[in-house]
Tab-separated table of C-alpha atoms in Angstrom:
chain	number	residue	atom	x	y	z
A	7	GLY	CA	139.186	64.154	133.978
A	8	THR	CA	140.523	65.618	131.062
A	9	GLY	CA	138.466	63.776	129.284
A	10	SER	CA	135.751	64.597	131.272
A	11	ASN	CA	136.999	68.575	130.720
A	12	ILE	CA	137.073	67.621	127.058
A	13	LEU	CA	133.643	66.714	126.553
A	14	SER	CA	132.049	69.186	128.301
A	15	ALA	CA	133.888	71.640	125.780
A	16	LEU	CA	133.065	70.290	122.666
A	17	GLN	CA	129.161	69.902	124.257
A	18	ASP	CA	129.335	73.357	124.480
A	19	LEU	CA	130.846	74.685	121.112
A	20	PHE	CA	128.014	72.387	119.698
A	21	TRP	CA	125.156	73.855	121.548
A	22	LEU	CA	126.978	77.197	120.424
A	23	SER	CA	126.652	76.582	117.299
A	24	LYS	CA	123.558	75.422	116.831
A	25	SER	CA	122.164	78.200	118.035
A	26	LYS	CA	124.196	80.318	115.906
A	27	VAL	CA	122.711	77.917	112.774
A	28	GLU	CA	119.129	78.407	114.344
A	29	LYS	CA	119.321	82.722	114.029
A	30	GLN	CA	121.062	82.706	110.313
A	31	LEU	CA	118.293	79.999	109.431
A	32	GLN	CA	115.587	82.682	111.264
A	33	ILE	CA	117.703	85.280	109.641
A	34	ILE	CA	117.720	84.177	106.116
A	35	SER	CA	113.332	83.098	106.706
A	36	VAL	CA	112.583	86.507	107.272
A	37	LEU	CA	114.402	87.654	104.444
A	38	GLN	CA	112.780	85.458	101.980
A	39	TRP	CA	109.833	87.460	103.256
A	40	VAL	CA	110.936	90.451	102.785
A	41	LEU	CA	111.927	89.890	98.970
A	42	THR	CA	109.113	88.170	97.951
A	43	PHE	CA	106.769	90.965	98.925
A	44	LEU	CA	108.875	93.774	97.523
A	45	ILE	CA	110.296	91.884	94.532
A	46	MET	CA	109.487	88.813	93.820
A	47	GLY	CA	106.285	89.400	91.400
A	48	ILE	CA	108.417	91.668	89.334
A	49	ALA	CA	111.036	89.505	89.467
A	50	CYS	CA	109.116	86.749	87.559
A	51	THR	CA	107.542	89.083	85.300
A	52	LEU	CA	110.913	90.182	83.956
A	53	ILE	CA	112.004	86.496	84.298
A	54	LEU	CA	108.923	85.327	82.219
A	55	MET	CA	109.430	87.817	79.301
A	56	TYR	CA	113.401	86.890	79.363
A	57	ILE	CA	112.925	83.559	78.449
A	58	LEU	CA	110.096	84.105	76.050
A	59	CYS	CA	112.988	85.556	74.189
A	60	THR	CA	114.847	82.362	74.834
A	61	ASP	CA	115.460	78.755	73.208
A	62	CYS	CA	113.496	77.676	75.841
A	63	TRP	CA	110.521	80.296	75.006
A	64	ALA	CA	108.506	76.937	75.059
A	65	ILE	CA	107.883	77.010	79.063
A	66	ALA	CA	106.972	80.476	78.900
A	67	VAL	CA	103.984	79.761	76.547
A	68	LEU	CA	103.428	76.529	78.586
A	69	TYR	CA	103.250	78.982	81.833
A	70	LEU	CA	100.469	81.764	80.012
A	71	ALA	CA	98.316	79.607	78.912
A	72	TRP	CA	98.028	78.196	81.708
A	73	LEU	CA	97.716	81.354	83.705
A	74	VAL	CA	95.125	82.071	81.453
A	75	PHE	CA	93.046	78.802	82.004
A	76	ASP	CA	93.714	79.328	85.871
A	77	TRP	CA	93.143	83.375	85.653
A	78	ASN	CA	89.593	83.226	88.060
A	79	THR	CA	91.134	80.688	90.542
A	80	PRO	CA	92.594	83.190	93.368
A	81	LYS	CA	88.508	84.512	93.252
A	82	LYS	CA	86.800	81.214	94.169
A	83	GLY	CA	89.391	80.754	97.110
A	84	GLY	CA	92.214	79.901	95.528
A	85	ARG	CA	94.361	77.032	96.164
A	86	ARG	CA	96.193	76.275	99.292
A	87	SER	CA	98.513	74.125	99.947
A	88	GLN	CA	98.706	72.104	104.124
A	89	TRP	CA	102.631	71.054	102.744
A	90	VAL	CA	103.341	74.673	102.203
A	91	ARG	CA	101.638	76.454	104.873
A	92	ASN	CA	103.679	73.762	107.283
A	93	TRP	CA	106.595	74.307	105.701
A	94	ALA	CA	109.757	74.640	108.710
A	95	ILE	CA	110.867	77.698	107.382
A	96	TRP	CA	107.969	79.408	108.586
A	97	ARG	CA	108.627	78.364	112.106
A	98	TYR	CA	112.131	79.979	112.075
A	99	PHE	CA	110.000	82.811	110.615
A	100	ARG	CA	108.008	82.698	113.526
A	101	ASP	CA	110.713	82.371	116.261
A	102	TYR	CA	112.916	85.278	114.545
A	103	PHE	CA	110.792	88.109	116.214
A	104	PRO	CA	108.644	85.866	117.934
A	105	ILE	CA	105.326	85.729	116.860
A	106	ARG	CA	102.771	84.439	118.783
A	107	LEU	CA	98.801	83.783	117.958
A	108	VAL	CA	96.115	84.050	121.168
A	109	LYS	CA	93.002	82.917	121.214
A	110	THR	CA	89.902	84.687	123.779
A	111	HIS	CA	87.098	82.793	122.494
A	112	ASN	CA	85.584	79.832	120.808
A	113	LEU	CA	84.440	79.844	116.858
A	114	LEU	CA	81.664	78.237	115.987
A	115	THR	CA	82.512	76.028	112.618
A	116	THR	CA	78.809	76.751	111.659
A	117	ARG	CA	79.657	80.296	111.197
A	118	ASN	CA	81.636	82.520	108.714
A	119	TYR	CA	83.854	85.559	109.691
A	120	ILE	CA	85.047	88.312	108.791
A	121	PHE	CA	88.747	89.093	110.810
A	122	GLY	CA	89.721	92.789	110.589
A	123	TYR	CA	93.006	92.557	111.553
A	124	HIS	CA	95.055	95.730	113.192
A	125	PRO	CA	97.220	97.367	112.529
A	126	HIS	CA	98.667	97.282	109.158
A	127	GLY	CA	102.096	97.719	110.086
A	128	ILE	CA	104.717	97.924	106.748
A	129	MET	CA	104.245	94.265	106.003
A	130	GLY	CA	101.736	92.754	108.009
A	131	LEU	CA	103.676	90.185	109.367
A	132	GLY	CA	101.757	88.812	112.132
A	133	ALA	CA	99.179	88.601	109.569
A	134	PHE	CA	100.808	86.593	107.185
A	135	CYS	CA	102.401	84.298	109.937
A	136	ASN	CA	99.624	83.870	112.086
A	137	PHE	CA	97.415	83.284	108.649
A	138	SER	CA	98.994	81.968	106.140
A	139	THR	CA	101.123	79.291	107.717
A	140	GLU	CA	100.496	77.182	110.305
A	141	ALA	CA	103.811	78.041	112.471
A	142	THR	CA	101.646	79.519	115.434
A	143	GLY	CA	99.004	76.632	115.112
A	144	VAL	CA	95.938	78.415	114.209
A	145	SER	CA	94.425	75.601	112.767
A	146	GLN	CA	94.718	73.877	116.210
A	147	LYS	CA	93.478	76.918	118.285
A	148	PHE	CA	90.349	77.139	115.739
A	149	PRO	CA	89.705	73.839	114.707
A	150	GLY	CA	87.560	73.845	111.499
A	151	ILE	CA	88.090	77.049	110.791
A	152	ARG	CA	89.916	77.934	107.274
A	153	PRO	CA	91.534	81.171	107.612
A	154	TYR	CA	91.784	83.457	104.028
A	155	LEU	CA	94.406	86.580	104.289
A	156	ALA	CA	92.658	88.798	101.776
A	157	THR	CA	95.330	91.013	100.171
A	158	LEU	CA	96.006	93.325	96.860
A	159	ALA	CA	94.665	91.901	93.543
A	160	GLY	CA	96.898	93.214	92.116
A	161	ASN	CA	99.827	90.606	93.013
A	162	PHE	CA	97.475	87.920	91.658
A	163	ARG	CA	98.018	89.344	88.277
A	164	MET	CA	101.684	88.352	88.575
A	165	PRO	CA	102.911	85.017	87.313
A	166	ILE	CA	104.366	82.953	90.133
A	167	LEU	CA	103.452	85.155	92.710
A	168	ARG	CA	99.870	84.057	92.328
A	169	ASP	CA	100.781	80.856	93.113
A	170	TYR	CA	103.033	81.347	95.867
A	171	LEU	CA	100.270	83.411	97.461
A	172	MET	CA	97.563	81.218	96.670
A	173	SER	CA	99.037	78.024	98.293
A	174	GLY	CA	99.145	79.898	101.483
A	175	GLY	CA	95.526	80.241	101.592
A	176	ILE	CA	95.796	84.327	100.755
A	177	CYS	CA	93.120	85.253	98.509
A	178	PRO	CA	92.404	88.925	97.054
A	179	VAL	CA	90.452	91.493	98.645
A	180	ASN	CA	88.326	92.145	96.675
A	181	ARG	CA	84.150	91.792	96.122
A	182	ASP	CA	83.849	88.357	94.002
A	183	SER	CA	86.707	86.907	95.595
A	184	ILE	CA	85.022	87.388	99.380
A	185	ASP	CA	81.397	87.072	98.360
A	186	TYR	CA	82.314	83.487	96.561
A	187	ILE	CA	83.924	82.008	100.017
A	188	LEU	CA	81.230	83.428	102.093
A	189	SER	CA	78.368	82.099	100.060
A	190	LYS	CA	79.751	79.546	97.783
A	191	ASN	CA	82.250	77.898	100.190
A	192	GLY	CA	80.293	76.259	102.567
A	193	SER	CA	80.854	77.706	106.487
A	194	GLY	CA	83.949	77.514	109.168
A	195	ASN	CA	85.271	79.972	106.951
A	196	ALA	CA	87.186	83.366	108.233
A	197	ILE	CA	88.743	85.958	105.623
A	198	ILE	CA	91.640	88.057	106.689
A	199	ILE	CA	90.806	91.938	106.113
A	200	VAL	CA	93.628	94.332	107.027
A	201	VAL	CA	90.658	97.196	107.487
A	202	GLY	CA	93.297	100.334	107.794
A	203	GLY	CA	95.270	99.343	104.129
A	204	ALA	CA	97.813	101.441	102.549
A	205	ALA	CA	96.444	104.533	104.134
A	206	GLU	CA	97.227	102.848	107.609
A	207	SER	CA	100.953	102.015	106.954
A	208	LEU	CA	102.153	105.507	106.076
A	209	ASN	CA	101.407	106.342	110.025
A	210	CYS	CA	103.120	103.649	111.681
A	211	THR	CA	105.827	104.061	113.519
A	212	PRO	CA	107.436	102.406	116.895
A	213	GLY	CA	105.700	103.557	119.952
A	214	LYS	CA	102.361	104.230	118.523
A	215	ASN	CA	99.164	102.716	118.471
A	216	SER	CA	96.587	103.687	116.006
A	217	VAL	CA	94.462	102.348	113.266
A	218	THR	CA	92.267	103.987	109.999
A	219	LEU	CA	88.783	102.422	111.106
A	220	ARG	CA	86.586	105.045	111.457
A	221	ASN	CA	85.451	105.435	107.710
A	222	ARG	CA	86.695	102.516	106.492
A	223	LYS	CA	83.016	100.259	106.813
A	224	GLY	CA	82.775	98.206	103.678
A	225	PHE	CA	84.034	95.600	105.610
A	226	VAL	CA	81.010	96.130	108.151
A	227	ARG	CA	78.249	95.674	104.693
A	228	LEU	CA	80.070	92.853	103.536
A	229	ALA	CA	79.371	90.965	106.685
A	230	LEU	CA	76.221	92.374	106.668
A	231	ARG	CA	75.087	90.905	103.048
A	232	HIS	CA	76.382	87.752	104.591
A	233	GLY	CA	75.791	87.316	107.368
A	234	ALA	CA	79.327	86.679	108.869
A	235	ASP	CA	80.563	87.317	112.390
A	236	LEU	CA	82.798	90.252	112.691
A	237	VAL	CA	85.814	89.445	114.613
A	238	PRO	CA	88.339	92.016	115.958
A	239	VAL	CA	91.862	91.218	115.887
A	240	TYR	CA	94.877	93.366	117.541
A	241	SER	CA	98.701	92.768	117.184
A	242	PHE	CA	100.711	94.285	119.258
A	243	GLY	CA	104.306	94.882	118.346
A	244	GLU	CA	103.103	95.091	114.851
A	245	ASN	CA	104.526	99.226	114.517
A	246	GLU	CA	107.912	98.070	116.040
A	247	VAL	CA	109.719	95.971	113.592
A	248	TYR	CA	109.911	98.705	111.369
A	249	LYS	CA	110.824	102.816	111.417
A	250	GLN	CA	110.049	104.618	108.476
A	251	VAL	CA	110.281	108.338	107.842
A	252	ILE	CA	106.394	110.207	108.558
A	253	PHE	CA	105.408	112.831	106.067
A	254	GLU	CA	103.195	115.157	107.505
A	255	GLU	CA	99.528	116.073	105.725
A	256	GLY	CA	100.240	118.792	102.997
A	257	SER	CA	103.616	117.859	102.654
A	258	TRP	CA	105.019	116.817	98.902
A	259	GLY	CA	105.341	113.475	100.131
A	260	ARG	CA	102.693	112.242	101.390
A	261	TRP	CA	100.705	113.819	98.212
A	262	VAL	CA	103.304	111.475	96.540
A	263	GLN	CA	102.243	108.624	98.590
A	264	LYS	CA	98.442	109.561	98.368
A	265	LYS	CA	98.393	109.747	94.940
A	266	PHE	CA	100.804	106.035	94.311
A	267	GLN	CA	98.206	104.575	97.277
A	268	LYS	CA	94.546	106.015	94.695
A	269	HIS	CA	96.024	104.875	91.370
A	270	ILE	CA	98.054	101.702	92.102
A	271	GLY	CA	96.753	100.086	95.363
A	272	PHE	CA	99.588	100.938	97.562
A	273	ALA	CA	101.908	103.717	99.300
A	274	PRO	CA	105.159	103.840	99.134
A	275	CYS	CA	107.084	104.000	101.934
A	276	ILE	CA	110.355	105.145	103.453
A	277	PHE	CA	111.541	102.456	105.754
A	278	HIS	CA	114.515	100.544	107.648
A	279	GLY	CA	115.106	97.729	109.706
A	280	ARG	CA	118.272	95.916	110.879
A	281	GLY	CA	121.274	94.942	108.417
A	282	LEU	CA	121.643	91.423	107.874
A	283	PHE	CA	124.973	91.455	109.433
A	284	SER	CA	124.329	93.034	112.134
A	285	SER	CA	121.379	95.002	114.519
A	286	ASN	CA	123.843	98.178	114.176
A	287	THR	CA	123.237	98.880	110.498
A	288	TRP	CA	120.545	99.831	108.971
A	289	GLY	CA	118.709	97.589	106.409
A	290	LEU	CA	115.248	95.022	104.631
A	291	LEU	CA	115.517	92.854	107.391
A	292	PRO	CA	112.769	93.728	110.417
A	293	TYR	CA	113.934	93.860	114.182
A	294	SER	CA	113.372	91.062	115.986
A	295	LYS	CA	110.584	91.900	118.520
A	296	PRO	CA	107.868	90.314	119.801
A	297	ILE	CA	104.165	90.806	118.058
A	298	THR	CA	101.426	88.911	120.051
A	299	THR	CA	98.018	88.734	117.973
A	300	VAL	CA	94.969	88.464	119.692
A	301	VAL	CA	91.551	87.437	118.125
A	302	GLY	CA	88.523	88.774	119.880
A	303	GLU	CA	85.236	87.765	120.755
A	304	PRO	CA	82.877	87.309	117.641
A	305	ILE	CA	80.178	89.591	117.475
A	306	THR	CA	77.051	88.226	115.806
A	307	ILE	CA	76.171	89.757	112.846
A	308	PRO	CA	72.874	89.160	111.292
A	309	LYS	CA	71.897	88.551	107.212
A	310	ILE	CA	70.890	91.447	105.972
A	311	ASP	CA	70.427	91.433	101.630
A	312	ASN	CA	70.642	95.361	101.440
A	313	PRO	CA	71.386	96.701	104.704
A	314	SER	CA	70.982	100.270	105.325
A	315	GLN	CA	73.129	102.892	106.258
A	316	LYS	CA	71.944	103.113	109.475
A	317	GLU	CA	72.373	99.700	110.173
A	318	VAL	CA	76.410	99.637	108.583
A	319	ASP	CA	76.820	102.356	111.021
A	320	PHE	CA	75.640	100.918	114.015
A	321	TYR	CA	77.960	97.275	113.229
A	322	HIS	CA	80.774	99.393	112.746
A	323	SER	CA	80.336	101.200	116.041
A	324	VAL	CA	79.439	98.117	117.929
A	325	TYR	CA	82.792	96.367	115.673
A	326	VAL	CA	85.017	100.185	117.029
A	327	ASP	CA	84.286	99.675	120.959
A	328	SER	CA	85.063	95.972	121.074
A	329	LEU	CA	88.329	96.289	119.421
A	330	ILE	CA	89.479	99.260	122.046
A	331	LYS	CA	87.792	96.679	124.717
A	332	LEU	CA	90.557	94.173	123.424
A	333	PHE	CA	92.777	96.217	122.860
A	334	ASP	CA	92.586	97.934	126.608
A	335	LYS	CA	92.064	94.604	128.167
A	336	TYR	CA	95.327	93.027	126.619
A	337	LYS	CA	97.472	95.985	126.330
A	338	SER	CA	99.577	95.867	129.645
A	339	LYS	CA	100.262	92.162	129.342
A	340	PHE	CA	102.114	92.809	126.285
A	341	GLY	CA	104.078	95.390	127.450
A	342	LEU	CA	102.214	98.871	127.059
A	343	PRO	CA	100.937	100.837	129.830
A	344	GLU	CA	97.458	101.257	131.533
A	345	THR	CA	97.847	104.666	130.207
A	346	GLU	CA	98.084	103.610	126.828
A	347	VAL	CA	95.163	104.463	124.571
A	348	LEU	CA	94.349	103.388	121.042
A	349	GLU	CA	93.724	106.182	118.091
A	350	VAL	CA	90.820	105.485	116.115
A	351	ASN	CA	91.379	107.780	113.239
């Protein structure tokens, strides 16, 4: 009857509204991370300086005193919070793209690991979601393994930002931090290093699968010194979520990017995604393209206190071959043609 029709219409309206609300929550969750990535460190520093000049200066002084006392904590494994890692906002973040974590092999809790994450993309969104939150179930997929996503050490000199990053299990990508986690933190640790770094981000663009790896061997040397197994990881779709202007080698634009990379540690990119209110306009939000992160088979690495260059080169070549095999095995499952080749630079 008429009552049933009205009830049905109200139910349709309710579900439509719920869908819209969820989409807006997904957008908000991604926007807060993008703003964190781009401006949180600088913004918090400026706010702290401003508070020092107000009647609330004591609050800023207390935090600065705590900062001095706590300065070396990031180098000692940080201060992760399972509460922060399990925030509901990260599930909305995951569903925006969506992001998925694929396990191919078990990892022994009696070993330590170095994950090589590829490609970098503009912001490493897949790396963050999969390993610095529990949104894709990393702790359930790899029980007993503690993931540490390594990022620029300069981020941990920024007030507030450092604490926010540590709460997700993020650590500085420097020797002191990695040595501590792999030698003084027991077993079952997995350090995720985005091997290509800033140099790789300069070449990421939709439709291109390339990694900067040929001359990146420091992570292999670290693995040998600690006897940590190497695990190749490839994120299909990481390069699809932003578009950027690619400057050719030798151009003034690439010269500026390389200078920033050399002296500051990151390379400024001219990129864009979609707008906040429409996918047809330009903005800072990434495009909602699927990102699937595949964790490959661990490569058993012996412990050698002072590995020779020959030993480093050998295990590096084994790693490169494993990454290519991982890419070739899964590329067709995640939307790439069988003819697609991973470009290793």
